[in-house]
Coordinates of N, CA and C in Angstrom, one line a residue:
M20 N 28.8 -28.8 -48.6 CA 29.8 -27.8 -48.6 C 29.9 -27.3 -47.1
Y21 N 31.0 -26.7 -46.8 CA 31.3 -26.2 -45.5 C 30.4 -25.0 -45.1
D22 N 29.7 -25.1 -44.0 CA 28.8 -24.0 -43.6 C 29.0 -23.7 -42.2
P23 N 30.1 -23.0 -41.8 CA 30.5 -22.8 -40.4 C 29.6 -21.9 -39.7
K24 N 29.5 -22.2 -38.4 CA 28.7 -21.3 -37.4 C 29.8 -20.5 -36.7
G25 N 29.8 -19.2 -37.0 CA 30.9 -18.4 -36.4 C 30.8 -18.0 -35.0
N26 N 29.6 -18.1 -34.4 CA 29.5 -17.7 -33.0 C 28.2 -18.3 -32.4
G27 N 28.2 -18.3 -31.1 CA 27.0 -18.7 -30.3 C 26.4 -17.5 -29.7
K28 N 25.2 -17.2 -30.0 CA 24.5 -16.0 -29.6 C 23.8 -16.3 -28.2
D29 N 24.1 -15.5 -27.2 CA 23.5 -15.8 -25.9 C 22.0 -15.6 -25.9
K30 N 21.3 -16.7 -25.5 CA 19.8 -16.7 -25.6 C 19.2 -15.6 -24.7
T31 N 19.9 -15.2 -23.7 CA 19.3 -14.3 -22.7 C 19.3 -12.9 -23.1
V32 N 20.1 -12.6 -24.2 CA 20.2 -11.2 -24.7 C 19.5 -11.1 -26.0
Q33 N 18.4 -10.3 -26.0 CA 17.6 -10.2 -27.2 C 17.9 -8.9 -28.0
A34 N 18.6 -8.0 -27.4 CA 18.7 -6.7 -28.0 C 19.9 -6.5 -28.9
V35 N 20.6 -7.6 -29.2 CA 21.8 -7.6 -30.1 C 21.3 -8.0 -31.5
H36 N 21.6 -7.2 -32.5 CA 21.3 -7.5 -33.9 C 22.5 -8.2 -34.6
F37 N 22.2 -9.4 -35.1 CA 23.2 -10.1 -35.9 C 22.6 -10.5 -37.2
D38 N 23.4 -10.1 -38.3 CA 22.9 -10.4 -39.6 C 24.0 -11.0 -40.5
E39 N 23.7 -12.0 -41.3 CA 24.6 -12.7 -42.2 C 24.0 -12.7 -43.6
V40 N 24.8 -12.4 -44.6 CA 24.4 -12.3 -46.0 C 25.4 -13.1 -46.8
E41 N 24.9 -13.9 -47.7 CA 25.7 -14.7 -48.6 C 26.3 -13.7 -49.6
P42 N 27.5 -14.0 -50.1 CA 28.2 -13.2 -51.2 C 27.5 -13.5 -52.5
P43 N 27.8 -12.7 -53.5 CA 27.3 -13.0 -54.9 C 28.0 -14.2 -55.4
S44 N 27.4 -14.9 -56.4 CA 27.9 -16.2 -56.8 C 29.4 -16.2 -57.2
H45 N 29.9 -15.1 -57.8 CA 31.3 -15.1 -58.3 C 32.3 -15.1 -57.1
L46 N 31.8 -14.9 -55.9 CA 32.7 -14.8 -54.8 C 32.6 -16.0 -53.8
R47 N 31.7 -16.9 -54.1 CA 31.3 -18.0 -53.2 C 32.4 -19.0 -52.9
G48 N 33.5 -19.1 -53.8 CA 34.6 -19.9 -53.4 C 35.6 -19.2 -52.6
I49 N 35.3 -17.9 -52.2 CA 36.3 -17.1 -51.5 C 35.6 -16.7 -50.1
V50 N 34.4 -16.1 -50.2 CA 33.7 -15.6 -49.1 C 32.6 -16.5 -48.6
H51 N 32.5 -16.7 -47.3 CA 31.4 -17.5 -46.8 C 30.2 -16.6 -46.5
R52 N 30.4 -15.5 -45.7 CA 29.3 -14.5 -45.4 C 29.9 -13.1 -45.2
F53 N 29.0 -12.1 -45.4 CA 29.2 -10.8 -44.9 C 28.4 -10.7 -43.6
L54 N 28.9 -10.0 -42.6 CA 28.3 -10.1 -41.2 C 28.2 -8.7 -40.6
E55 N 27.1 -8.5 -39.8 CA 27.0 -7.3 -39.0 C 26.5 -7.7 -37.6
L56 N 27.2 -7.1 -36.6 CA 26.8 -7.4 -35.2 C 26.8 -6.0 -34.5
K57 N 25.6 -5.7 -34.0 CA 25.5 -4.3 -33.4 C 24.4 -4.3 -32.3
T58 N 24.5 -3.2 -31.6 CA 23.4 -2.9 -30.6 C 22.7 -1.6 -31.2
H59 N 21.4 -1.6 -31.0 CA 20.6 -0.4 -31.3 C 20.5 0.6 -30.2
A60 N 20.7 0.1 -29.0 CA 20.7 1.0 -27.8 C 21.6 0.3 -26.7
P61 N 22.1 1.0 -25.8 CA 23.0 0.4 -24.8 C 22.3 -0.7 -24.0
L62 N 23.1 -1.8 -23.8 CA 22.6 -2.9 -23.1 C 22.7 -2.7 -21.6
Q63 N 21.9 -3.4 -20.8 CA 22.0 -3.3 -19.4 C 23.3 -3.8 -18.8
Q64 N 23.9 -4.7 -19.4 CA 25.2 -5.2 -19.0 C 26.1 -5.6 -20.1
D65 N 27.4 -5.8 -19.9 CA 28.3 -6.1 -21.0 C 27.9 -7.4 -21.7
Y66 N 28.1 -7.4 -23.0 CA 27.8 -8.5 -23.8 C 29.0 -9.3 -24.1
R67 N 28.9 -10.6 -23.8 CA 30.1 -11.5 -24.0 C 29.8 -12.3 -25.3
F68 N 30.6 -12.1 -26.3 CA 30.5 -12.7 -27.6 C 31.3 -14.0 -27.6
H69 N 30.6 -15.1 -27.9 CA 31.2 -16.4 -27.9 C 31.6 -16.8 -29.3
A70 N 32.9 -16.7 -29.6 CA 33.3 -16.9 -31.0 C 33.8 -18.3 -31.1
L71 N 33.3 -19.0 -32.1 CA 33.6 -20.5 -32.3 C 34.7 -20.7 -33.3
P72 N 35.6 -21.6 -33.1 CA 36.6 -21.9 -34.1 C 36.0 -22.4 -35.4
D73 N 36.4 -21.8 -36.5 CA 35.8 -22.2 -37.8 C 36.9 -22.3 -38.9
A74 N 38.2 -21.9 -38.5 CA 39.3 -21.9 -39.4 C 39.2 -20.8 -40.5
C75 N 38.1 -20.0 -40.4 CA 37.9 -18.9 -41.3 C 38.8 -17.7 -40.9
T76 N 39.2 -16.9 -41.9 CA 39.8 -15.6 -41.7 C 38.8 -14.5 -41.9
Y77 N 38.8 -13.5 -41.0 CA 37.9 -12.4 -41.0 C 38.6 -11.1 -41.3
I78 N 38.0 -10.2 -42.0 CA 38.3 -8.8 -42.0 C 37.3 -8.1 -41.1
V79 N 37.7 -7.4 -40.1 CA 36.9 -6.9 -39.1 C 36.9 -5.3 -39.2
F80 N 35.7 -4.7 -39.2 CA 35.6 -3.3 -39.2 C 34.8 -2.9 -37.9
D81 N 35.5 -2.1 -37.1 CA 34.8 -1.5 -35.9 C 34.2 -0.2 -36.3
Q82 N 32.8 -0.1 -36.4 CA 32.2 1.1 -36.9 C 32.1 2.1 -35.8
R83 N 32.3 1.8 -34.5 CA 32.3 2.8 -33.5 C 33.7 3.4 -33.3
N84 N 34.7 2.8 -33.7 CA 36.1 3.4 -33.7 C 36.7 3.1 -35.0
R85 N 36.6 4.0 -36.0 CA 36.9 3.7 -37.3 C 38.4 3.5 -37.6
N86 N 39.3 3.8 -36.6 CA 40.7 3.4 -36.8 C 41.0 2.0 -36.4
V87 N 40.0 1.3 -35.9 CA 40.2 -0.1 -35.5 C 39.6 -1.0 -36.6
A88 N 40.5 -1.8 -37.2 CA 40.1 -2.8 -38.3 C 41.3 -3.7 -38.4
G89 N 41.1 -4.8 -39.1 CA 42.2 -5.7 -39.3 C 41.8 -7.1 -39.8
V90 N 42.7 -8.0 -39.9 CA 42.5 -9.3 -40.4 C 42.7 -10.3 -39.2
S91 N 41.7 -11.1 -38.9 CA 41.7 -11.9 -37.7 C 41.3 -13.4 -37.9
K92 N 41.7 -14.2 -37.0 CA 41.3 -15.6 -37.1 C 41.5 -16.2 -35.7
L93 N 40.7 -17.2 -35.3 CA 40.8 -17.9 -34.1 C 41.7 -19.1 -34.2
R94 N 42.1 -19.6 -33.0 CA 42.9 -20.9 -33.0 C 41.9 -22.0 -33.0
A95 N 42.2 -23.1 -32.5 CA 41.4 -24.3 -32.5 C 40.4 -24.4 -31.4
E96 N 40.3 -23.4 -30.5 CA 39.4 -23.4 -29.5 C 38.6 -22.1 -29.5
S97 N 37.4 -22.1 -28.9 CA 36.5 -20.9 -28.9 C 37.1 -19.9 -27.9
E98 N 36.7 -18.7 -28.1 CA 37.0 -17.6 -27.2 C 35.8 -16.8 -26.9
E99 N 35.8 -16.2 -25.7 CA 34.7 -15.2 -25.3 C 35.3 -13.8 -25.2
F100 N 34.7 -12.9 -25.9 CA 35.1 -11.5 -25.9 C 34.1 -10.6 -25.2
N101 N 34.5 -9.7 -24.4 CA 33.6 -8.7 -23.8 C 33.5 -7.5 -24.7
L102 N 32.3 -7.4 -25.4 CA 32.1 -6.3 -26.3 C 31.6 -5.0 -25.7
G103 N 31.3 -5.1 -24.4 CA 30.8 -3.9 -23.7 C 29.3 -3.8 -23.9
Q104 N 28.7 -2.6 -23.7 CA 27.3 -2.4 -23.7 C 26.8 -1.8 -25.0
T105 N 27.7 -1.3 -25.8 CA 27.4 -0.8 -27.2 C 28.5 -1.2 -28.1
F106 N 28.1 -1.6 -29.3 CA 29.2 -2.0 -30.3 C 28.5 -2.1 -31.7
H107 N 29.3 -2.0 -32.7 CA 28.9 -2.2 -34.1 C 30.1 -2.6 -34.9
F108 N 30.0 -3.9 -35.4 CA 31.0 -4.5 -36.2 C 30.5 -4.9 -37.5
V109 N 31.2 -4.7 -38.6 CA 31.0 -5.2 -39.9 C 32.1 -6.1 -40.3
N110 N 31.9 -7.4 -40.7 CA 33.0 -8.3 -41.0 C 32.8 -9.0 -42.3
I111 N 33.9 -9.4 -42.9 CA 33.9 -10.4 -44.0 C 34.4 -11.7 -43.5
R112 N 33.7 -12.8 -43.6 CA 34.2 -14.1 -43.2 C 34.6 -14.9 -44.5
F113 N 35.9 -15.0 -44.6 CA 36.5 -15.8 -45.7 C 36.6 -17.3 -45.4
L114 N 36.4 -18.1 -46.4 CA 36.5 -19.5 -46.3 C 37.9 -19.9 -45.9
P115 N 38.1 -21.0 -45.1 CA 39.4 -21.4 -44.7 C 40.3 -21.7 -45.9
G116 N 41.6 -21.2 -45.8 CA 42.6 -21.5 -46.7 C 42.7 -20.6 -47.9
V117 N 41.8 -19.6 -48.0 CA 41.8 -18.7 -49.2 C 42.7 -17.5 -48.9
W118 N 42.9 -17.1 -47.6 CA 43.7 -15.9 -47.3 C 45.2 -16.2 -47.5
Q119 N 45.9 -15.4 -48.3 CA 47.4 -15.6 -48.5 C 48.1 -14.8 -47.5
E120 N 48.5 -15.5 -46.4 CA 49.0 -14.8 -45.2 C 50.4 -14.2 -45.5
S121 N 51.1 -14.6 -46.5 CA 52.4 -14.0 -46.8 C 52.3 -12.6 -47.2
H122 N 51.1 -12.2 -47.7 CA 50.8 -10.8 -48.1 C 50.4 -9.9 -47.0
E123 N 49.7 -10.5 -46.0 CA 49.2 -9.7 -44.9 C 49.0 -10.6 -43.7
P124 N 49.8 -10.4 -42.6 CA 49.7 -11.3 -41.4 C 48.3 -11.3 -40.8
I125 N 48.0 -12.4 -40.1 CA 46.7 -12.5 -39.5 C 46.9 -12.4 -38.0
A126 N 46.1 -11.6 -37.3 CA 46.1 -11.5 -35.9 C 45.1 -12.6 -35.3
Y127 N 45.4 -13.0 -34.1 CA 44.5 -14.0 -33.5 C 43.7 -13.4 -32.4
G128 N 42.4 -13.6 -32.5 CA 41.5 -13.0 -31.6 C 40.9 -11.7 -32.1
L129 N 40.0 -11.1 -31.3 CA 39.4 -9.9 -31.7 C 40.3 -8.7 -31.8
L130 N 40.2 -7.9 -32.8 CA 41.1 -6.7 -32.9 C 40.6 -5.5 -32.1
D131 N 41.5 -4.9 -31.4 CA 41.1 -3.8 -30.5 C 42.1 -2.6 -30.6
T132 N 43.0 -2.6 -31.6 CA 44.0 -1.6 -31.7 C 43.9 -1.0 -33.1
P133 N 44.4 0.2 -33.3 CA 44.4 0.9 -34.6 C 45.1 0.0 -35.6
Y134 N 44.6 0.0 -36.9 CA 45.1 -0.8 -37.9 C 46.4 -0.1 -38.5
K135 N 47.5 -0.9 -38.7 CA 48.7 -0.4 -39.2 C 49.2 -1.2 -40.4
G136 N 48.4 -2.0 -41.0 CA 48.8 -2.8 -42.1 C 48.8 -2.1 -43.4
G137 N 49.0 -2.8 -44.5 CA 49.1 -2.2 -45.8 C 47.8 -2.1 -46.6
L138 N 46.7 -2.6 -46.1 CA 45.4 -2.5 -46.8 C 44.7 -1.2 -46.5
P139 N 43.8 -0.7 -47.4 CA 43.1 0.6 -47.1 C 41.9 0.4 -46.2
L140 N 42.1 -0.4 -45.1 CA 40.9 -0.7 -44.3 C 40.3 0.5 -43.5
I141 N 41.2 1.4 -43.1 CA 40.6 2.6 -42.4 C 39.8 3.4 -43.3
E142 N 40.3 3.6 -44.6 CA 39.5 4.4 -45.5 C 38.2 3.7 -45.8
I143 N 38.2 2.4 -45.9 CA 37.0 1.6 -46.2 C 36.0 1.7 -45.0
N144 N 36.6 1.6 -43.8 CA 35.8 1.7 -42.6 C 35.0 3.1 -42.6
D145 N 35.8 4.1 -43.0 CA 35.1 5.4 -43.1 C 34.0 5.4 -44.1
D146 N 34.2 4.8 -45.2 CA 33.2 4.7 -46.3 C 32.0 3.9 -45.9
L147 N 32.2 2.9 -45.0 CA 31.1 2.1 -44.6 C 30.2 2.8 -43.6
T148 N 30.8 3.8 -42.9 CA 30.1 4.4 -41.8 C 28.9 5.2 -42.3
G149 N 27.8 5.1 -41.5 CA 26.5 5.8 -41.8 C 25.6 5.1 -42.9
R150 N 26.1 4.0 -43.4 CA 25.3 3.3 -44.4 C 24.6 2.1 -43.8
D151 N 23.4 1.7 -44.3 CA 22.7 0.5 -43.9 C 23.6 -0.7 -44.3
F152 N 23.4 -1.8 -43.6 CA 24.2 -3.0 -44.0 C 24.0 -3.4 -45.4
S153 N 22.8 -3.3 -45.9 CA 22.5 -3.6 -47.3 C 23.3 -2.8 -48.3
D154 N 23.5 -1.5 -47.9 CA 24.2 -0.6 -48.8 C 25.7 -0.8 -48.6
Q155 N 26.2 -1.3 -47.5 CA 27.6 -1.6 -47.3 C 28.1 -2.7 -48.1
Q156 N 27.3 -3.6 -48.6 CA 27.7 -4.8 -49.2 C 28.4 -4.6 -50.5
D157 N 28.0 -3.6 -51.3 CA 28.7 -3.2 -52.5 C 30.2 -2.8 -52.2
I158 N 30.4 -2.1 -51.1 CA 31.8 -1.7 -50.7 C 32.6 -3.0 -50.3
L159 N 32.0 -3.9 -49.6 CA 32.7 -5.1 -49.2 C 33.0 -6.0 -50.4
I160 N 32.0 -6.1 -51.3 CA 32.3 -6.9 -52.6 C 33.4 -6.3 -53.4
K161 N 33.5 -5.0 -53.5 CA 34.5 -4.3 -54.2 C 35.9 -4.6 -53.6
L162 N 35.9 -4.6 -52.2 CA 37.2 -4.9 -51.5 C 37.6 -6.3 -51.8
V163 N 36.7 -7.3 -51.8 CA 37.1 -8.7 -52.0 C 37.6 -8.8 -53.5
E164 N 37.0 -8.1 -54.4 CA 37.4 -8.2 -55.8 C 38.8 -7.6 -55.9
Q165 N 39.1 -6.6 -55.2 CA 40.5 -6.0 -55.2 C 41.5 -6.9 -54.6
L166 N 41.1 -7.6 -53.6 CA 42.0 -8.6 -52.9 C 42.3 -9.8 -53.9
I167 N 41.3 -10.2 -54.6 CA 41.5 -11.2 -55.6 C 42.5 -10.8 -56.7
D168 N 42.3 -9.5 -57.2 CA 43.2 -9.0 -58.2 C 44.6 -8.9 -57.7
R169 N 44.8 -8.6 -56.4 CA 46.1 -8.5 -55.9 C 46.7 -9.8 -55.4
K170 N 45.9 -10.9 -55.6 CA 46.3 -12.2 -55.2 C 46.5 -12.4 -53.7
M171 N 45.8 -11.6 -53.0 CA 45.8 -11.7 -51.5 C 44.8 -12.7 -51.0
V172 N 43.8 -13.0 -51.8 CA 42.9 -14.2 -51.6 C 42.8 -14.9 -52.9
A173 N 42.6 -16.3 -52.7 CA 42.5 -17.1 -53.9 C 41.8 -18.4 -53.5
P174 N 41.1 -19.0 -54.4 CA 40.5 -20.4 -54.1 C 41.6 -21.4 -53.7
N175 N 41.2 -22.3 -52.8 CA 42.1 -23.3 -52.3 C 41.6 -24.6 -52.8
P176 N 42.2 -25.3 -53.8 CA 41.7 -26.5 -54.3 C 41.7 -27.7 -53.2
V177 N 42.6 -27.6 -52.3 CA 42.7 -28.7 -51.3 C 41.5 -28.6 -50.3
T178 N 41.3 -27.4 -49.8 CA 40.2 -27.3 -48.8 C 38.9 -27.4 -49.5
E179 N 38.8 -27.0 -50.8 CA 37.5 -27.2 -51.6 C 37.2 -28.7 -51.7
R180 N 38.2 -29.5 -52.0 CA 37.9 -31.0 -52.1 C 37.5 -31.5 -50.7
I181 N 38.1 -31.0 -49.7 CA 37.8 -31.5 -48.3 C 36.3 -31.1 -48.0
F182 N 35.9 -29.9 -48.3 CA 34.6 -29.5 -48.0 C 33.5 -30.2 -48.8
Q183 N 33.9 -30.6 -50.0 CA 32.9 -31.3 -50.9 C 32.8 -32.7 -50.5
N184 N 33.7 -33.2 -49.7 CA 33.6 -34.7 -49.3 C 33.6 -34.8 -47.8
L185 N 33.0 -33.9 -47.0 CA 33.0 -33.9 -45.6 C 32.4 -35.2 -45.0
D186 N 31.4 -35.7 -45.6 CA 30.7 -36.9 -45.1 C 31.6 -38.1 -45.2
D187 N 32.6 -38.1 -46.0 CA 33.4 -39.3 -46.2 C 34.7 -39.2 -45.4
I188 N 34.9 -38.1 -44.7 CA 36.2 -37.9 -44.0 C 36.0 -38.2 -42.5
H189 N 36.7 -39.2 -42.0 CA 36.7 -39.6 -40.6 C 38.1 -39.5 -39.9
T190 N 39.1 -39.5 -40.7 CA 40.5 -39.4 -40.2 C 41.3 -38.5 -41.1
V191 N 42.5 -38.1 -40.6 CA 43.4 -37.3 -41.4 C 43.8 -38.1 -42.7
S192 N 43.9 -39.4 -42.7 CA 44.2 -40.2 -43.9 C 43.1 -40.0 -44.9
D193 N 41.8 -40.0 -44.4 CA 40.7 -39.8 -45.3 C 40.8 -38.4 -46.0
M194 N 41.2 -37.4 -45.2 CA 41.4 -36.0 -45.7 C 42.4 -36.0 -46.8
A195 N 43.5 -36.7 -46.6 CA 44.6 -36.7 -47.6 C 44.0 -37.4 -48.9
A196 N 43.3 -38.5 -48.7 CA 42.8 -39.3 -49.8 C 41.9 -38.4 -50.7
V197 N 40.9 -37.7 -50.1 CA 39.9 -37.0 -50.9 C 40.6 -35.8 -51.5
S198 N 41.8 -35.3 -50.9 CA 42.5 -34.2 -51.5 C 43.4 -34.6 -52.6
E199 N 43.6 -35.9 -52.7 CA 44.5 -36.5 -53.8 C 45.9 -36.1 -53.6
I200 N 46.4 -36.0 -52.4 CA 47.8 -35.7 -52.1 C 48.2 -36.6 -50.9
S201 N 49.5 -36.7 -50.7 CA 50.0 -37.5 -49.6 C 49.8 -36.8 -48.3
A202 N 49.9 -37.6 -47.2 CA 49.7 -37.0 -45.9 C 50.7 -35.9 -45.6
R203 N 52.0 -36.1 -46.1 CA 53.0 -35.1 -45.9 C 52.7 -33.8 -46.7
Q204 N 52.2 -34.0 -47.9 CA 51.8 -32.8 -48.7 C 50.6 -32.1 -48.0
L205 N 49.7 -32.9 -47.5 CA 48.5 -32.3 -46.8 C 49.0 -31.5 -45.6
Q206 N 49.9 -32.0 -44.8 CA 50.4 -31.3 -43.6 C 51.0 -30.0 -44.0
R207 N 51.8 -30.0 -45.1 CA 52.5 -28.7 -45.5 C 51.4 -27.7 -46.1
T208 N 50.5 -28.2 -46.9 CA 49.5 -27.4 -47.5 C 48.6 -26.7 -46.6
L209 N 48.0 -27.5 -45.6 CA 47.1 -27.0 -44.7 C 47.8 -26.0 -43.7
K210 N 49.0 -26.3 -43.3 CA 49.7 -25.4 -42.4 C 50.0 -24.1 -43.1
R211 N 50.4 -24.2 -44.3 CA 50.7 -23.0 -45.1 C 49.5 -22.1 -45.4
T212 N 48.3 -22.8 -45.8 CA 47.2 -22.0 -46.3 C 46.1 -21.7 -45.2
T213 N 46.1 -22.6 -44.2 CA 45.0 -22.3 -43.1 C 45.6 -22.0 -41.8
G214 N 46.9 -22.3 -41.6 CA 47.6 -22.1 -40.3 C 47.4 -23.2 -39.3
F215 N 46.6 -24.3 -39.8 CA 46.3 -25.4 -38.9 C 47.0 -26.7 -39.4
A216 N 47.4 -27.5 -38.5 CA 47.9 -28.9 -38.8 C 46.6 -29.7 -39.2
P217 N 46.7 -30.7 -40.0 CA 45.5 -31.5 -40.4 C 44.7 -32.0 -39.2
H218 N 45.3 -32.4 -38.1 CA 44.6 -32.9 -36.9 C 43.7 -31.8 -36.3
D219 N 44.3 -30.6 -36.2 CA 43.5 -29.5 -35.7 C 42.4 -29.0 -36.6
F220 N 42.7 -29.0 -37.9 CA 41.7 -28.7 -38.9 C 40.6 -29.6 -38.9
L221 N 40.8 -30.9 -38.8 CA 39.8 -31.9 -38.7 C 39.0 -31.7 -37.4
K222 N 39.6 -31.4 -36.3 CA 38.9 -31.1 -35.1 C 37.9 -30.0 -35.2
I223 N 38.3 -28.9 -36.0 CA 37.4 -27.8 -36.2 C 36.2 -28.2 -37.1
L224 N 36.5 -29.0 -38.1 CA 35.4 -29.5 -39.0 C 34.4 -30.3 -38.3
R225 N 34.9 -31.2 -37.4 CA 34.0 -32.0 -36.6 C 33.1 -31.2 -35.7
L226 N 33.7 -30.2 -35.0 CA 32.9 -29.3 -34.2 C 31.8 -28.6 -35.0
Q227 N 32.2 -28.1 -36.1 CA 31.2 -27.4 -36.9 C 30.1 -28.3 -37.4
Q228 N 30.5 -29.5 -37.8 CA 29.5 -30.5 -38.2 C 28.5 -30.8 -37.0
A229 N 29.1 -30.9 -35.8 CA 28.2 -31.1 -34.7 C 27.2 -30.0 -34.4
L230 N 27.7 -28.7 -34.6 CA 26.8 -27.6 -34.5 C 25.8 -27.5 -35.5
N231 N 26.0 -28.2 -36.7 CA 25.0 -28.3 -37.7 C 24.0 -29.4 -37.5
G232 N 24.1 -30.1 -36.4 CA 23.2 -31.1 -36.0 C 23.7 -32.6 -36.1
N233 N 24.9 -32.8 -36.6 CA 25.4 -34.1 -36.7 C 26.3 -34.4 -35.5
D234 N 25.6 -34.7 -34.4 CA 26.2 -34.7 -33.0 C 27.4 -35.6 -32.9
T235 N 27.4 -36.7 -33.5 CA 28.5 -37.7 -33.2 C 29.3 -37.9 -34.5
W236 N 29.2 -37.0 -35.5 CA 29.9 -37.2 -36.8 C 31.4 -37.4 -36.5
S237 N 31.9 -38.5 -37.0 CA 33.3 -38.9 -37.0 C 33.9 -39.1 -35.6
Y238 N 33.0 -39.2 -34.6 CA 33.6 -39.5 -33.2 C 33.4 -41.0 -32.9
A239 N 34.3 -41.5 -32.1 CA 34.3 -42.9 -31.8 C 33.1 -43.3 -31.0
D240 N 32.7 -42.4 -30.1 CA 31.5 -42.7 -29.2 C 31.0 -41.4 -28.6
Q241 N 29.9 -41.4 -27.9 CA 29.3 -40.2 -27.4 C 30.1 -39.5 -26.4
S242 N 30.8 -40.3 -25.5 CA 31.7 -39.7 -24.5 C 32.8 -39.0 -25.1
H243 N 33.4 -39.6 -26.2 CA 34.5 -38.9 -26.9 C 34.0 -37.6 -27.5
F244 N 32.8 -37.6 -28.1 CA 32.3 -36.4 -28.6 C 32.1 -35.3 -27.6
I245 N 31.5 -35.7 -26.4 CA 31.3 -34.7 -25.4 C 32.6 -34.1 -24.9
H246 N 33.6 -35.0 -24.7 CA 34.9 -34.5 -24.2 C 35.5 -33.5 -25.3
S247 N 35.5 -33.9 -26.5 CA 36.1 -33.0 -27.6 C 35.3 -31.7 -27.7
F248 N 34.0 -31.8 -27.6 CA 33.2 -30.6 -27.7 C 33.5 -29.6 -26.5
R249 N 33.6 -30.2 -25.4 CA 33.9 -29.3 -24.2 C 35.3 -28.7 -24.3
R250 N 36.3 -29.5 -24.8 CA 37.6 -28.9 -25.0 C 37.6 -27.7 -25.9
A251 N 36.8 -27.8 -27.0 CA 36.8 -26.8 -28.0 C 36.0 -25.6 -27.6
T252 N 34.9 -25.8 -26.9 CA 34.0 -24.7 -26.6 C 33.9 -24.2 -25.1
G253 N 34.4 -25.1 -24.2 CA 34.3 -24.8 -22.8 C 32.9 -25.3 -22.2
Y254 N 32.1 -25.9 -23.0 CA 30.7 -26.3 -22.5 C 30.5 -27.8 -23.0
T255 N 29.7 -28.5 -22.3 CA 29.1 -29.7 -22.8 C 28.1 -29.4 -23.9
P256 N 27.8 -30.3 -24.8 CA 26.8 -30.0 -25.8 C 25.5 -29.5 -25.3
G257 N 25.0 -30.2 -24.2 CA 23.7 -29.8 -23.6 C 23.7 -28.4 -23.0
K258 N 24.8 -28.1 -22.2 CA 24.9 -26.7 -21.7 C 25.0 -25.7 -22.8
Y259 N 25.7 -26.0 -23.8 CA 25.9 -25.1 -24.9 C 24.5 -24.8 -25.6
A260 N 23.8 -25.8 -25.8 CA 22.5 -25.7 -26.5 C 21.5 -24.9 -25.6
R261 N 21.6 -25.0 -24.3 CA 20.7 -24.2 -23.4 C 21.1 -22.8 -23.3
K262 N 22.4 -22.5 -23.5 CA 22.9 -21.1 -23.3 C 22.9 -20.3 -24.6
F263 N 23.2 -21.0 -25.7 CA 23.5 -20.3 -27.0 C 22.6 -20.8 -28.1
D264 N 22.3 -19.9 -29.0 CA 21.7 -20.2 -30.3 C 22.9 -20.2 -31.3
V265 N 22.9 -21.1 -32.3 CA 23.9 -21.1 -33.3 C 23.2 -21.2 -34.7

């Protein structure tokens, strides 16, 4: 099953707390993880967060500025964000393809402006404030359940089949075959539900498989893998491993 690595944690910075928690069983076809990223004390210098492309949609809550929240996703390449010397974020990472963008647009990149959408994210951010991460999860679970009831998130049978057969997928044609639909249907479905064309979606899956230890999974050769990895992350695999934990 798909187990994306959402970020690379800088090995030189030890004072940043990062926690991931699996959702309860009834939400595991929708949510990948609940996340918390925060500082307990001001850092000596600004922290640069290296966000990896994973095709997942996130709901982001900024606990230091409770008017800042929203729905976010990266494109097919990683991005680095300067979070400053103090920060506290609580996020929900949804599996690719489950967010129904027709109901709520997705922003690209980290959110840093007050939320103006139709979801009660500011009220929920207020409710999260002052609670331990373990206590916040009931609030996050309730929000996801409400989104399911409103049909704003829903299981995606096409991406589910792709994730269940990752080891057998080497080309876009393989992806269409395991999805049991034509290449043209795959193009339309992935673009509509994930925002990515099949080629870009496959590129993200390859990168994530590499980060899970399968260094040359689905690549023609080692040099092709290194080139693709550097295009997606800005680093060679060796430099990335020396600088970041994933």
